[in-house]
Short mmCIF file of C-alpha atoms in Angstrom, two decimals:
data_model
loop_
_atom_site.label_atom_id
_atom_site.label_comp_id
_atom_site.label_asym_id
_atom_site.label_seq_id
_atom_site.Cartn_x
_atom_site.Cartn_y
_atom_site.Cartn_z
CA MET A 390 96.34 111.41 5.52
CA MET A 391 96.53 114.52 7.68
CA THR A 392 98.72 117.38 6.54
CA GLU A 393 100.88 119.48 8.77
CA PRO A 394 99.21 122.77 9.83
CA ASP A 395 100.57 126.01 8.45
CA GLN A 396 103.23 127.55 10.63
CA VAL A 397 102.93 131.03 12.09
CA THR A 398 106.29 132.70 11.61
CA ALA A 399 107.16 136.34 12.33
CA THR A 400 109.09 138.16 9.62
CA GLY A 401 110.73 141.58 9.37
CA ASP A 402 109.65 144.06 12.03
CA GLU A 403 106.42 142.18 12.76
CA THR A 404 106.24 140.83 16.30
CA LEU A 405 105.31 137.30 17.14
CA ALA A 406 102.25 138.63 18.98
CA THR A 407 100.98 140.29 15.81
CA LEU A 408 101.31 137.06 13.88
CA ILE A 409 99.58 135.01 16.56
CA ARG A 410 96.66 137.43 16.76
CA SER A 411 96.19 137.37 12.99
CA ARG A 412 96.15 133.57 12.90
CA LEU A 413 94.33 132.79 16.16
CA GLY A 414 91.39 131.35 14.30
CA ASP A 415 93.63 128.75 12.64
CA LEU A 416 94.90 127.32 15.93
CA THR A 417 93.52 124.27 17.70
CA PRO A 418 91.61 124.81 20.99
CA THR A 419 94.66 123.72 23.00
CA GLU A 420 96.94 126.01 21.00
CA ARG A 421 94.50 128.89 21.49
CA ARG A 422 94.72 128.46 25.27
CA ALA A 423 98.48 128.81 25.09
CA ALA A 424 98.13 131.74 22.71
CA HIS A 425 95.70 133.57 25.02
CA VAL A 426 98.08 133.16 27.97
CA LEU A 427 101.02 134.41 25.92
CA LEU A 428 99.12 137.37 24.46
CA SER A 429 97.61 138.36 27.81
CA ASN A 430 101.06 138.83 29.34
CA TYR A 431 103.30 139.28 26.32
CA PRO A 432 106.15 138.45 26.15
CA PHE A 433 106.74 137.54 29.79
CA ALA A 434 104.51 134.44 29.88
CA GLY A 435 106.74 132.92 27.22
CA LEU A 436 109.85 133.62 29.27
CA GLU A 437 108.72 131.21 31.99
CA THR A 438 109.67 127.54 31.98
CA VAL A 439 107.66 125.12 29.84
CA ALA A 440 106.06 123.71 33.00
CA GLN A 441 105.02 127.17 34.26
CA PHE A 442 103.67 128.19 30.85
CA ALA A 443 101.70 124.92 30.63
CA ALA A 444 100.28 125.36 34.13
CA ARG A 445 99.08 128.89 33.31
CA ALA A 446 97.32 127.67 30.18
CA GLY A 447 95.93 124.54 31.75
CA VAL A 448 97.53 122.30 29.12
CA SER A 449 100.37 119.78 29.10
CA ALA A 450 104.03 120.61 28.57
CA PRO A 451 104.07 118.66 25.27
CA SER A 452 101.14 120.84 24.13
CA ILE A 453 103.24 123.95 24.73
CA LEU A 454 106.10 122.47 22.73
CA ARG A 455 103.70 121.68 19.86
CA PHE A 456 102.41 125.25 20.08
CA ILE A 457 105.86 126.80 19.77
CA ALA A 458 106.66 124.37 16.94
CA ARG A 459 103.54 125.70 15.21
CA LEU A 460 105.08 129.14 15.59
CA GLY A 461 108.10 127.97 13.64
CA PHE A 462 110.56 127.31 16.46
CA GLY A 463 112.50 124.07 16.64
CA ALA A 464 113.22 124.38 20.35
CA TYR A 465 111.78 126.22 23.35
CA ALA A 466 115.11 127.97 23.84
CA ASP A 467 114.81 129.46 20.32
CA PHE A 468 111.31 130.67 21.11
CA GLN A 469 112.50 132.37 24.30
CA ARG A 470 115.52 133.88 22.55
CA HIS A 471 113.18 135.48 20.00
CA LEU A 472 110.99 136.93 22.77
CA LYS A 473 114.04 138.33 24.59
CA GLU A 474 115.23 140.00 21.38
CA GLU A 475 111.80 141.60 20.90
CA LEU A 476 111.78 142.78 24.52
CA GLU A 477 115.26 144.26 24.20
CA ALA A 478 114.21 146.14 21.06
CA GLN A 479 111.12 147.51 22.83
CA LEU A 480 113.12 148.69 25.83
CA GLN A 481 115.47 150.59 23.51
CA SER A 482 112.56 152.45 21.93
CA PRO A 483 111.91 156.03 23.09
CA LEU A 484 108.23 155.11 23.28
CA MET A 485 108.98 152.83 26.23
CA LYS A 486 110.83 155.50 28.22
CA ARG A 487 109.10 157.68 30.74
CA SER A 488 108.84 161.23 29.44
CA GLN A 489 109.16 164.43 31.46
CA GLU A 490 105.45 165.04 30.93
CA ALA A 491 104.55 161.66 32.39
CA ALA A 492 106.83 162.19 35.37
CA SER A 493 105.07 165.44 36.27
CA ALA A 494 101.55 164.29 35.35
CA THR A 495 98.62 165.14 37.63
CA PRO A 496 96.56 162.30 39.16
CA LEU A 497 93.79 163.03 36.65
CA SER A 498 96.04 163.00 33.60
CA SER A 499 98.02 159.95 34.75
CA PHE A 500 94.83 157.98 35.32
CA ALA A 501 93.46 159.09 31.95
CA ALA A 502 96.70 158.03 30.26
CA ALA A 503 96.55 154.60 31.93
CA VAL A 504 92.93 154.00 30.94
CA LEU A 505 93.52 155.12 27.36
CA ALA A 506 96.55 152.82 27.17
CA ASN A 507 94.44 149.96 28.54
CA VAL A 508 91.82 150.45 25.83
CA LYS A 509 94.42 150.75 23.07
CA GLN A 510 96.38 147.69 24.16
CA THR A 511 93.21 145.65 24.65
CA PHE A 512 91.84 146.38 21.20
CA GLU A 513 95.23 145.68 19.65
CA SER A 514 95.41 142.31 21.42
CA VAL A 515 91.96 141.12 20.35
CA ALA A 516 92.31 138.89 17.31
CA PRO A 517 89.79 139.84 14.60
CA ALA A 518 88.86 136.16 14.22
CA GLU A 519 88.10 135.92 17.96
CA PHE A 520 85.98 139.07 17.89
CA GLU A 521 84.03 137.84 14.86
CA ALA A 522 83.51 134.42 16.44
CA ILE A 523 82.03 135.99 19.59
CA LEU A 524 79.89 138.31 17.47
CA ALA A 525 78.58 135.31 15.49
CA ILE A 526 77.58 133.61 18.74
CA MET A 527 75.85 136.73 20.07
CA THR A 528 73.86 137.18 16.87
CA ASP A 529 72.81 133.54 16.48
CA THR A 530 69.19 133.83 17.59
CA LYS A 531 68.87 130.04 17.77
CA ARG A 532 71.14 130.18 20.81
CA ARG A 533 70.21 131.37 24.28
CA LEU A 534 72.53 133.87 25.96
CA HIS A 535 73.08 133.80 29.73
CA ILE A 536 75.30 136.56 31.11
CA VAL A 537 76.92 136.69 34.54
CA GLY A 538 79.34 139.04 36.26
CA GLY A 539 81.22 139.16 39.53
CA ARG A 540 80.97 141.53 42.45
CA LEU A 541 82.49 144.42 40.50
CA THR A 542 81.68 143.31 36.93
CA GLU A 543 77.98 142.53 37.32
CA ALA A 544 77.28 146.10 36.23
CA ILE A 545 78.92 145.35 32.85
CA ALA A 546 76.94 142.11 32.59
CA LEU A 547 73.71 144.03 33.23
CA TYR A 548 74.73 146.71 30.72
CA ALA A 549 75.26 144.03 28.07
CA VAL A 550 71.95 142.33 28.90
CA ARG A 551 69.96 145.58 28.68
CA HIS A 552 71.28 146.23 25.17
CA LEU A 553 71.15 142.68 23.86
CA ARG A 554 67.54 142.23 25.03
CA VAL A 555 66.57 145.06 22.70
CA ILE A 556 68.59 143.61 19.82
CA ARG A 557 67.51 139.96 20.06
CA PRO A 558 65.42 137.52 22.16
CA ASP A 559 66.54 134.90 24.69
CA VAL A 560 68.99 136.97 26.75
CA THR A 561 69.04 136.51 30.53
CA LEU A 562 71.08 137.87 33.41
CA VAL A 563 72.29 135.24 35.86
CA GLU A 564 71.75 137.01 39.17
CA GLY A 565 70.68 136.51 42.75
CA GLN A 566 72.26 134.09 45.17
CA ALA A 567 74.80 131.66 43.75
CA ALA A 568 72.88 128.79 45.36
CA THR A 569 69.97 129.46 43.00
CA TRP A 570 72.08 129.52 39.83
CA ARG A 571 71.76 125.76 39.47
CA ASP A 572 68.04 126.29 38.87
CA GLN A 573 69.07 127.84 35.55
CA VAL A 574 72.07 125.64 34.78
CA ILE A 575 69.99 122.48 34.99
CA ASP A 576 68.36 123.45 31.68
CA PHE A 577 71.61 124.33 29.89
CA GLY A 578 72.52 122.45 26.75
CA LYS A 579 74.39 122.85 23.48
CA ARG A 580 72.14 125.75 22.40
CA ASP A 581 73.13 127.76 25.46
CA VAL A 582 75.94 130.29 25.78
CA LEU A 583 77.29 131.49 29.11
CA ILE A 584 79.01 134.88 28.82
CA VAL A 585 81.14 135.45 31.91
CA PHE A 586 82.84 138.55 33.28
CA ASP A 587 85.51 137.55 35.80
CA ILE A 588 88.52 139.64 36.82
CA ARG A 589 90.85 139.25 39.77
CA ARG A 590 90.08 138.37 42.49
CA TYR A 591 88.39 135.57 40.62
CA GLN A 592 85.18 134.31 42.20
CA ASP A 593 84.90 130.65 43.10
CA ASP A 594 81.13 130.62 42.63
CA ILE A 595 81.40 131.94 39.06
CA ILE A 596 84.16 129.46 38.26
CA LEU A 597 81.92 126.63 39.53
CA LEU A 598 78.99 127.97 37.48
CA ALA A 599 81.15 127.94 34.33
CA GLN A 600 82.31 124.39 35.07
CA GLU A 601 78.75 123.14 35.48
CA ALA A 602 77.62 124.96 32.33
CA ALA A 603 80.50 123.51 30.32
CA GLU A 604 79.73 120.01 31.58
CA ARG A 605 76.20 120.39 30.19
CA GLY A 606 77.52 121.35 26.77
CA ALA A 607 77.11 125.13 26.95
CA THR A 608 79.58 127.38 25.12
CA ILE A 609 81.59 129.60 27.47
CA VAL A 610 82.67 133.10 26.40
CA LEU A 611 84.95 134.81 28.92
CA PHE A 612 85.81 138.47 29.45
CA THR A 613 88.73 138.68 31.87
CA ASP A 614 91.89 140.60 32.70
CA GLN A 615 95.48 140.17 31.55
CA TRP A 616 96.12 137.60 34.28
CA LEU A 617 93.32 135.33 33.01
CA SER A 618 90.55 133.86 35.12
CA PRO A 619 90.75 130.07 35.61
CA ILE A 620 87.60 129.97 33.48
CA ALA A 621 89.87 130.50 30.45
CA ARG A 622 90.53 126.75 30.57
CA LEU A 623 86.83 126.11 29.94
CA ALA A 624 86.09 128.95 27.53
CA ARG A 625 85.65 128.56 23.78
CA HIS A 626 86.49 132.24 23.34
CA VAL A 627 88.39 134.65 25.59
CA ILE A 628 88.72 138.43 25.62
CA SER A 629 91.66 139.45 27.79
CA ALA A 630 91.48 143.14 28.68
CA ARG A 631 94.00 145.40 30.36
CA THR A 632 92.70 146.49 33.76
CA ALA A 633 95.74 147.85 35.66
CA ALA A 634 95.46 151.49 36.74
CA PRO A 635 97.21 153.89 39.16
CA SER A 636 94.61 153.07 41.80
CA ASN A 637 93.78 150.54 44.50
CA TRP A 638 91.06 149.39 42.09
CA ASP A 639 91.35 147.76 38.67
CA SER A 640 89.74 149.58 35.75
CA ASN A 641 86.92 147.94 33.77
CA THR A 642 86.93 150.59 31.04
CA ALA A 643 88.63 148.42 28.41
CA ILE A 644 86.25 145.50 29.02
CA LEU A 645 83.26 147.81 28.66
CA ALA A 646 84.69 149.25 25.44
CA VAL A 647 84.96 145.78 23.87
CA VAL A 648 81.40 144.98 25.00
CA GLU A 649 80.16 148.18 23.34
CA ALA A 650 81.99 147.24 20.13
CA LEU A 651 80.22 143.87 20.16
CA ILE A 652 76.85 145.51 20.85
CA ALA A 653 77.41 147.85 17.90
CA GLY A 654 78.33 144.92 15.67
CA ALA A 655 75.35 142.87 16.84
CA THR A 656 72.94 145.73 16.20
CA LYS A 657 74.28 146.14 12.67
CA SER A 658 74.21 142.41 11.95
CA LEU A 659 70.65 141.95 13.24
CA TRP A 660 69.35 145.32 12.13
CA GLU A 661 66.03 144.20 10.64
CA LEU A 662 65.18 142.21 13.76
CA SER A 663 66.57 144.91 16.04
CA ARG A 664 64.62 147.67 14.33
CA ALA A 665 61.36 145.74 14.64
CA ARG A 666 61.99 145.11 18.32
CA MET A 667 62.92 148.76 18.93
CA GLU A 668 59.73 149.92 17.23
CA ALA A 669 57.63 147.50 19.29
CA LEU A 670 59.31 148.68 22.49
CA GLU A 671 58.66 152.31 21.61
CA MET A 672 54.98 151.51 21.13
CA LEU A 673 54.88 149.79 24.54
CA ARG A 674 56.57 152.73 26.22
CA LYS A 675 54.04 155.12 24.70
CA GLY A 676 51.18 152.90 25.77
CA GLY A 677 50.22 152.11 22.19
CA PRO A 678 48.63 148.93 20.80
CA ARG A 679 50.41 145.69 21.58
#
């Protein structure tokens, strides 16, 4: 006989978002989709109708109602009332008010403040269980890692590949024309992992690549923005980073920071293997014996 799952209930001054992040690993895949959508645009995603919330998460309306029941709410109206109370409390806080310094900030300082806030908010929103799960995938040398980025995120994908190739074997960059990507996807299976970087405006070719990879049993890990790429519906794990900046361009700084944290963790976890590979590479660079 199945038992009812533990409920996630906020108490005291703790926000619902904090509780969800701490228990993300205990949620079902469908519940995690709803959680990612809520956390990526907290609390406003939860203030939409059930149908709108469900559409964003790519799940059914009953799934959303089961999710909020898991959070300890008997009705969707109670869930929304709680979010509105949290929002009202935040808006009353001096921390949420624009200071005189911010009003007179220079373009350099205002951009720096926005980027620093993006990094802080992104790291605070990443559930430790989600980070550890992605790290476990990256350091599982029995799995093959394939990494792809979009027009403006391919640089981050390449950055990750260059580091991970030193740390462990079987790391490839999916590059070139999209029409040739199927040459790689045809060999994907359950041992393969597709790590995707996709921020707005989301690329149709990358979405199609993720769909084809998922259909062949590959695990999808997505790095996206707070609005969530459609690939989130296919992904086993999602990192939602803050990208908004006082610019015509979104900022990728927070995404890169999370990638660097994962690279640091992977290097530490696979240190014996990584050290041996680094030593071998140094010998090759010096023209020593192979």
